[in-house]
XYZ file of N, CA and C in Angstrom:
453
model
N -35.853 5.021 -41.220
C -36.450 5.471 -39.316
C -35.408 4.087 -38.998
N -35.388 3.349 -39.443
C -34.955 1.628 -38.233
C -33.326 2.204 -37.974
N -32.558 2.920 -38.703
C -31.223 3.108 -38.809
C -31.238 4.850 -37.159
N -32.073 5.822 -37.307
C -32.116 6.295 -36.242
C -32.597 5.919 -35.505
N -33.412 5.110 -35.195
C -33.684 3.940 -33.904
C -31.947 3.637 -33.119
N -31.773 3.075 -34.157
C -30.567 2.598 -33.924
C -29.670 2.924 -33.072
N -29.727 4.357 -33.965
C -28.550 5.489 -33.534
C -29.499 5.674 -31.952
N -29.775 6.324 -31.587
C -30.918 7.048 -30.956
C -30.495 5.880 -29.730
N -30.960 4.754 -29.812
C -30.894 3.403 -28.599
C -28.983 3.642 -28.021
N -28.532 3.244 -29.569
C -26.415 3.710 -28.658
C -26.752 4.332 -28.496
N -26.690 5.686 -28.733
C -26.403 7.188 -27.968
C -26.837 6.450 -26.448
N -28.612 6.390 -26.109
C -28.923 6.196 -24.846
C -27.809 5.294 -24.245
N -27.437 4.369 -24.804
C -26.915 3.090 -24.051
C -25.808 3.981 -23.416
N -24.992 4.555 -24.435
C -23.350 5.231 -24.258
C -23.611 6.090 -22.801
N -24.979 7.557 -22.927
C -25.244 8.243 -22.070
C -25.706 7.881 -20.526
N -25.827 6.044 -21.102
C -26.365 5.556 -20.219
C -25.066 5.434 -18.781
N -24.317 4.434 -20.466
C -23.035 4.235 -18.757
C -22.637 4.833 -18.604
N -22.249 5.518 -19.307
C -21.109 7.218 -18.963
C -22.148 8.141 -17.837
N -22.872 8.509 -17.458
C -23.671 8.585 -16.049
C -23.746 7.185 -15.471
N -23.919 6.652 -14.803
C -23.330 5.280 -14.816
C -22.438 5.142 -13.691
N -21.084 5.325 -14.662
C -20.029 5.449 -14.281
C -19.693 7.126 -13.607
N -20.487 8.672 -14.059
C -19.781 9.513 -13.407
C -20.234 9.171 -11.546
N -21.654 8.673 -11.989
C -23.011 8.498 -10.773
C -21.749 7.256 -9.151
N -21.478 5.940 -10.158
C -20.307 5.408 -8.995
C -19.044 6.725 -8.757
N -18.449 6.858 -9.841
C -17.369 7.698 -9.181
C -17.470 9.021 -7.973
N -18.329 9.204 -8.306
C -18.989 10.713 -7.255
C -19.128 9.712 -5.955
N -19.643 8.932 -6.384
C -20.104 8.421 -5.245
C -18.862 7.299 -3.816
N -17.943 6.988 -5.181
C -16.348 7.035 -4.989
C -15.569 7.638 -3.738
N -15.385 9.026 -3.951
C -15.021 10.013 -4.122
C -15.158 10.631 -2.922
N -16.633 10.427 -2.768
C -17.171 11.393 -1.392
C -17.026 9.743 -0.473
N -16.962 9.321 -0.157
C -17.491 7.901 0.528
C -16.375 8.286 1.908
N -16.648 7.846 2.764
C -15.759 8.629 4.266
C -14.671 6.861 3.882
N -13.484 7.764 4.710
C -13.004 6.761 4.636
C -13.127 5.611 5.711
N -12.784 4.526 5.483
C -12.489 3.165 6.287
C -12.404 3.365 8.007
N -12.794 3.360 8.738
C -12.404 4.010 10.534
C -11.111 3.256 10.764
N -10.811 2.401 10.790
C -9.164 1.369 10.394
C -8.037 2.859 9.849
N -9.012 3.208 8.636
C -7.571 4.310 8.257
C -7.895 5.372 8.773
N -8.777 5.597 9.503
C -8.964 7.187 10.321
C -8.380 7.015 11.771
N -8.727 5.747 12.244
C -7.761 5.290 12.913
C -6.214 5.349 12.805
N -5.858 5.008 12.531
C -4.375 4.667 11.890
C -3.372 6.891 11.904
N -4.625 7.045 10.784
C -3.625 8.692 10.936
C -3.869 9.340 12.172
N -4.732 8.800 12.647
C -4.938 10.111 13.776
C -3.631 9.203 15.243
N -3.553 8.160 15.029
C -2.912 7.696 15.887
C -0.439 8.379 15.215
N -1.228 8.403 13.897
C 0.413 8.731 13.076
C 0.603 9.608 13.602
N -0.500 10.671 13.704
C -0.182 12.283 14.626
C 0.630 12.429 15.535
N -0.078 11.469 16.769
C 0.932 11.422 17.834
C 1.909 10.997 17.901
N 2.363 9.914 16.868
C 3.384 8.981 16.847
C 4.617 9.614 16.086
N 3.897 11.050 15.628
C 5.063 11.742 14.826
C 6.904 11.886 15.489
N 7.639 11.325 14.466
C 8.938 11.846 14.726
C 9.355 12.937 14.143
N 10.327 13.341 15.260
C 11.184 15.260 14.774
C 12.216 14.718 15.129
N 13.128 15.011 14.233
C 14.897 14.291 14.899
C 15.642 15.557 14.395
N 14.906 16.448 13.242
C 15.654 17.953 13.289
C 16.494 17.100 12.313
N 17.059 16.626 12.057
C 18.019 15.841 11.002
C 19.219 14.688 11.146
N 18.683 14.901 12.632
C 19.602 13.682 13.657
C 19.448 12.430 13.006
N 20.483 12.009 12.507
C 20.560 10.160 12.604
C 20.150 9.636 13.562
N 19.792 8.555 13.096
C 19.181 7.715 14.225
C 20.166 7.472 15.434
N 21.284 7.471 15.123
C 22.915 7.374 16.507
C 22.478 8.374 16.739
N 22.717 9.131 16.205
C 23.010 10.944 17.342
C 21.270 10.899 18.109
N 19.867 9.933 17.055
C 18.633 10.416 18.395
C 19.186 9.861 19.253
N 19.166 8.713 19.336
C 19.906 7.752 20.270
C 20.726 8.508 21.069
N 21.803 8.933 21.493
C 22.475 10.018 21.832
C 21.690 11.244 23.123
N 20.880 11.576 22.021
C 19.781 12.206 22.821
C 18.670 12.141 23.620
N 18.100 10.658 22.885
C 17.614 10.063 24.265
C 18.030 9.572 24.953
N 19.297 8.769 25.625
C 20.367 8.609 26.813
C 20.392 9.654 27.637
N 20.576 11.135 26.931
C 20.655 11.803 27.913
C 19.385 12.031 28.726
N 18.469 12.123 27.600
C 16.956 12.526 28.096
C 16.437 11.455 29.444
N 16.995 10.700 29.417
C 16.909 9.822 30.936
C 16.923 10.487 32.194
N 18.268 11.455 32.114
C 18.132 12.675 33.105
C 17.150 13.331 33.474
N 15.869 13.524 32.048
C 15.099 14.375 32.328
C 13.963 13.731 32.018
N 13.455 12.889 32.771
C 12.137 11.905 32.839
C 11.931 11.197 31.565
N 12.765 10.803 30.778
C 12.804 10.174 29.568
C 12.275 8.636 29.516
N 11.133 8.250 29.510
C 11.108 6.610 30.340
C 10.912 5.409 29.033
N 11.367 6.241 27.672
C 10.736 5.601 26.579
C 12.059 4.579 25.898
N 11.973 3.983 25.036
C 13.039 3.170 24.402
C 14.001 4.180 23.787
N 15.454 3.750 23.825
C 16.320 4.270 22.518
C 16.416 3.224 21.519
N 15.565 4.368 20.784
C 15.073 3.660 19.371
C 15.964 4.334 18.403
N 16.215 5.877 18.939
C 16.483 7.378 17.946
C 15.478 7.680 17.277
N 14.190 7.204 17.356
C 12.728 8.323 16.745
C 12.684 9.438 17.442
N 12.936 10.712 18.022
C 12.536 11.457 18.176
C 11.270 12.247 18.699
N 10.151 10.881 19.294
C 8.963 11.501 19.526
C 8.289 11.758 20.277
N 6.637 12.060 20.668
C 6.468 12.453 21.731
C 6.989 12.754 22.868
N 7.375 11.069 23.254
C 8.143 11.724 24.289
C 9.490 11.656 25.260
N 9.989 11.938 23.722
C 11.237 12.183 23.417
C 11.429 13.602 23.925
N 10.221 14.676 23.086
C 10.458 15.790 22.828
C 9.425 16.156 24.354
N 8.126 15.878 25.197
C 8.130 15.950 26.672
C 9.536 16.191 27.378
N 10.065 14.874 27.366
C 11.409 14.793 28.486
C 12.000 16.318 28.017
N 12.605 16.982 26.285
C 13.367 17.738 26.078
C 12.735 19.050 26.923
N 11.341 18.825 26.962
C 10.543 20.432 26.579
C 10.646 20.371 28.017
N 10.592 18.928 29.618
C 11.342 19.840 30.828
C 12.285 20.382 31.132
N 13.486 19.839 30.579
C 14.469 20.362 30.112
C 14.627 21.617 30.225
N 14.118 22.290 29.111
C 13.646 23.226 28.151
C 13.181 24.737 29.251
N 12.381 24.016 29.776
C 11.546 24.956 30.705
C 12.603 25.623 32.149
N 13.235 24.161 32.179
C 14.005 24.468 34.044
C 15.545 25.391 33.046
N 15.553 24.649 32.319
C 17.705 25.759 31.967
C 17.297 26.221 31.038
N 16.205 27.128 30.037
C 16.180 27.358 28.834
C 14.670 28.305 28.532
N 13.746 28.766 29.893
C 12.703 29.495 30.425
C 12.023 28.898 28.794
N 11.864 27.916 28.833
C 11.100 27.242 27.869
C 9.634 27.585 28.172
N 8.289 28.052 28.129
C 6.870 28.630 29.259
C 5.605 27.993 27.803
N 6.030 26.797 27.006
C 4.991 26.280 26.816
C 4.364 25.000 27.104
N 3.724 24.680 26.690
C 2.349 23.165 27.195
C 3.777 21.753 27.095
N 4.033 21.659 28.334
C 4.569 19.782 27.792
C 4.356 19.319 27.074
N 4.085 18.947 26.155
C 3.070 18.092 25.491
C 3.945 17.863 23.881
N 4.678 17.683 23.948
C 5.839 16.294 23.209
C 5.652 17.232 21.767
N 5.209 18.523 21.196
C 4.983 19.186 20.118
C 5.644 19.798 19.676
N 6.645 19.505 18.275
C 8.242 20.555 18.194
C 6.799 21.848 17.922
N 6.777 22.742 18.672
C 6.520 24.463 17.967
C 7.765 24.931 17.600
N 7.331 26.446 17.674
C 7.943 27.430 17.880
C 8.884 27.685 19.027
N 7.688 27.712 20.027
C 8.219 27.299 21.469
C 9.816 26.817 21.634
N 9.454 25.858 21.682
C 10.234 24.493 22.115
C 11.259 24.832 21.105
N 11.125 25.193 19.686
C 12.695 25.386 18.791
C 12.992 26.369 19.322
N 12.750 27.618 19.721
C 13.183 28.917 20.423
C 13.979 28.472 21.549
N 13.321 27.683 22.411
C 14.076 27.182 23.444
C 15.353 26.463 23.440
N 15.227 25.604 21.817
C 15.905 25.078 21.873
C 17.481 25.843 21.398
N 17.072 26.441 20.723
C 18.189 27.034 20.122
C 18.937 28.114 21.503
N 18.328 28.586 22.150
C 18.650 29.028 23.058
C 19.928 28.281 23.686
N 19.573 27.074 24.466
C 20.325 25.850 24.627
C 21.106 25.977 23.189
N 20.837 25.790 22.440
C 21.985 25.502 21.403
C 22.780 26.845 21.118
N 22.828 27.888 22.005
C 23.310 28.914 21.792
C 24.361 29.028 22.660
N 24.092 28.775 23.446
C 24.736 29.176 24.877
C 26.275 28.202 24.925
N 26.112 26.467 24.235
C 27.560 25.792 24.048
C 27.735 25.150 22.974
N 26.544 25.388 21.548
C 27.010 24.770 20.806
C 27.463 24.897 19.083
N 27.935 26.072 19.283
C 27.937 27.002 18.660
C 26.562 27.113 17.646
N 25.462 27.967 18.335
C 24.919 28.003 17.339
C 23.989 29.429 17.001
N 24.624 30.418 16.285
C 24.267 31.870 16.657
C 23.225 31.966 15.547
N 22.614 31.698 15.469
C 21.297 32.109 14.227
C 20.720 32.821 15.408
N 19.386 33.899 14.604
C 18.333 34.297 15.445
C 17.830 33.038 16.056
N 17.187 33.584 17.498
C 15.916 32.964 18.230
C 14.507 33.234 17.720
N 14.675 32.122 16.355
C 13.532 32.712 15.998
C 11.811 30.931 15.994
N 12.236 30.318 16.449
C 11.598 29.097 16.262
C 11.414 27.986 15.498
N 12.500 28.711 14.587
C 12.733 27.623 12.729
C 13.546 26.659 12.711
N 13.093 25.728 13.420
C 14.371 25.088 12.613
C 15.329 24.689 11.397
N 16.036 26.258 11.640
C 16.676 26.207 9.643
C 17.850 25.091 9.954
N 18.549 25.648 8.968
C 20.068 25.083 8.869
C 20.806 24.287 10.223
N 21.029 26.270 10.318
C 22.253 26.761 11.427
C 21.558 25.650 13.034
N 19.974 25.909 13.382
C 19.734 25.022 14.605
C 19.344 24.199 14.148
N 19.669 23.012 13.511
C 19.963 21.776 12.317
C 21.879 20.838 12.902
N 22.121 21.861 12.322
C 23.843 21.942 12.436
C 24.449 21.691 14.044
N 23.772 23.098 14.436
C 24.075 23.008 16.673
C 23.035 21.553 17.022
N 22.025 21.526 16.792
C 21.578 20.116 17.324
C 22.638 18.913 17.103
N 22.755 18.359 16.053
C 24.313 17.416 15.554
C 24.843 17.636 16.591
N 25.941 18.941 16.611
C 26.566 18.914 17.576
C 26.686 18.149 19.080
N 25.224 19.335 19.303
C 24.977 18.767 20.665
C 24.611 17.255 20.843
N 23.842 16.627 20.337
C 23.979 15.506 19.684
C 25.118 14.234 20.268
N 26.151 15.007 18.849
C 27.263 13.993 19.219
C 28.062 14.087 20.447
N 27.701 14.904 21.359
C 28.451 15.751 22.279
C 26.923 14.437 23.208
N 26.449 14.105 23.556
C 25.674 12.992 23.826
C 26.069 11.688 23.805
N 26.532 11.425 23.489
C 26.643 10.149 22.777
C 27.540 9.150 24.761
N 28.206 10.190 25.235
C 28.694 9.637 26.588
C 27.811 9.053 27.139
N 26.411 9.325 27.498
C 25.419 8.800 28.063
C 24.606 7.664 27.878
N 25.373 7.480 26.480
C 24.314 6.088 25.650
C 25.579 4.992 26.249
N 26.491 4.696 27.190
C 27.558 3.506 27.004
C 27.556 2.776 28.731
């Protein structure tokens, strides 16, 4: 009888520890992220950089050129929201961009960019709003040509 009681107490202890561990694990998984992490994630979305394959130097070239299109940000080689807002301003005037001037690089922005790249930057692909290899290669040619604005 003593062995049976000992085994029962041991089994109960193991089950209790396991259940407590699972309860704790479930609570840890379900716990909301701290406010600081949530804020950082929100800011990261706002500060997204979309260089479309450009090097830092090439992106700086584009930013120098964008100064003519109301870009007031730093020449840092990071094409973020403000860089793309300025680019959308240009694309609205020159290439029929009819989306929001929001700095988000969506299909309408890419289509207008592709129309620009087709005019003088050897882009021969579809105007499909997808920034594929041909779009990126033509965008690099465009960016290289804008180096004259950074002198």
